[in-house]
Amino acid sequence: ARDPVVRWTDACPPTILATSVWFVIGALYLLVLPLAYRSVIPFFGALLTGPAAAVAIILCAALSLYLARAFYRLQRAGWWLALVLLLTFGASASITFFRIEPLEFYRQMGYADQLIERMRDYRAVGGSFLGWSTAIFSLLLLVFLFRIRKYFWPE
């Protein structure tokens, strides 16, 4: 506040700047994901694996980098894309985790059978917990997205 020099961080509100940084971190995480675990993503009730999943993950990383830039520049197209992606990915992941056994997801990711057996005892990885938690988290992100909408449509 006391710095008289205009910095690049002054170009957008702190909440939007933090969201842009979050998109960049998410993109980097997505690019490491196929290396750390096998390429597996939830896809509308099924698990997408292999090269198709790797391409989808790279595409999502590219979209995340685009969103980081669009949010920083307060572009409405970025906000709309974030809304569409959140609704699509949230629905896809929720549907998948309601339909498949969550431990199968971990198995496809390359977790050791011994670890998967230990995970069976935890409620957080069984039943519909993962589906509900994904749906609730998506809803919270949706609320956040609508709360920051005012920065993209100033009065």
JSON list of C-alpha atoms in Angstrom, two decimals, residues 7 17 19 25 29 47 56 67 71 82 89 104-105 111-112 116 119 123 128 141 147 149 151 153:
[
{"chain": "A", "resi": 7, "resn": "ARG", "atom": "CA", "xyz": [3.85, -3.61, -9.77]},
{"chain": "A", "resi": 17, "resn": "LEU", "atom": "CA", "xyz": [-4.21, -13.05, -8.43]},
{"chain": "A", "resi": 19, "resn": "THR", "atom": "CA", "xyz": [-6.72, -17.81, -8.19]},
{"chain": "A", "resi": 25, "resn": "ILE", "atom": "CA", "xyz": [0.15, -24.66, -9.62]},
{"chain": "A", "resi": 29, "resn": "TYR", "atom": "CA", "xyz": [0.62, -30.71, -10.77]},
{"chain": "A", "resi": 47, "resn": "LEU", "atom": "CA", "xyz": [-11.85, -44.62, -15.65]},
{"chain": "A", "resi": 56, "resn": "ALA", "atom": "CA", "xyz": [-6.64, -35.40, -21.52]},
{"chain": "A", "resi": 67, "resn": "LEU", "atom": "CA", "xyz": [-7.30, -19.82, -17.22]},
{"chain": "A", "resi": 71, "resn": "PHE", "atom": "CA", "xyz": [-8.18, -14.62, -14.85]},
{"chain": "A", "resi": 82, "resn": "ALA", "atom": "CA", "xyz": [-13.89, -22.01, -15.66]},
{"chain": "A", "resi": 89, "resn": "PHE", "atom": "CA", "xyz": [-15.31, -32.11, -14.42]},
{"chain": "A", "resi": 104, "resn": "GLU", "atom": "CA", "xyz": [-10.18, -49.59, -8.30]},
{"chain": "A", "resi": 105, "resn": "PHE", "atom": "CA", "xyz": [-9.18, -46.01, -9.04]},
{"chain": "A", "resi": 111, "resn": "TYR", "atom": "CA", "xyz": [-0.89, -48.36, -5.84]},
{"chain": "A", "resi": 112, "resn": "ALA", "atom": "CA", "xyz": [0.51, -51.57, -4.34]},
{"chain": "A", "resi": 116, "resn": "ILE", "atom": "CA", "xyz": [-5.01, -51.06, -1.20]},
{"chain": "A", "resi": 119, "resn": "MET", "atom": "CA", "xyz": [-7.16, -48.77, 2.62]},
{"chain": "A", "resi": 123, "resn": "ARG", "atom": "CA", "xyz": [-14.55, -45.19, 5.25]},
{"chain": "A", "resi": 128, "resn": "SER", "atom": "CA", "xyz": [-20.01, -43.24, -1.91]},
{"chain": "A", "resi": 141, "resn": "LEU", "atom": "CA", "xyz": [-15.83, -24.09, -5.96]},
{"chain": "A", "resi": 147, "resn": "ARG", "atom": "CA", "xyz": [-18.48, -14.78, -5.64]},
{"chain": "A", "resi": 149, "resn": "ARG", "atom": "CA", "xyz": [-17.77, -12.96, -10.79]},
{"chain": "A", "resi": 151, "resn": "TYR", "atom": "CA", "xyz": [-14.38, -8.76, -10.83]},
{"chain": "A", "resi": 153, "resn": "TRP", "atom": "CA", "xyz": [-18.39, -7.78, -14.64]}
]
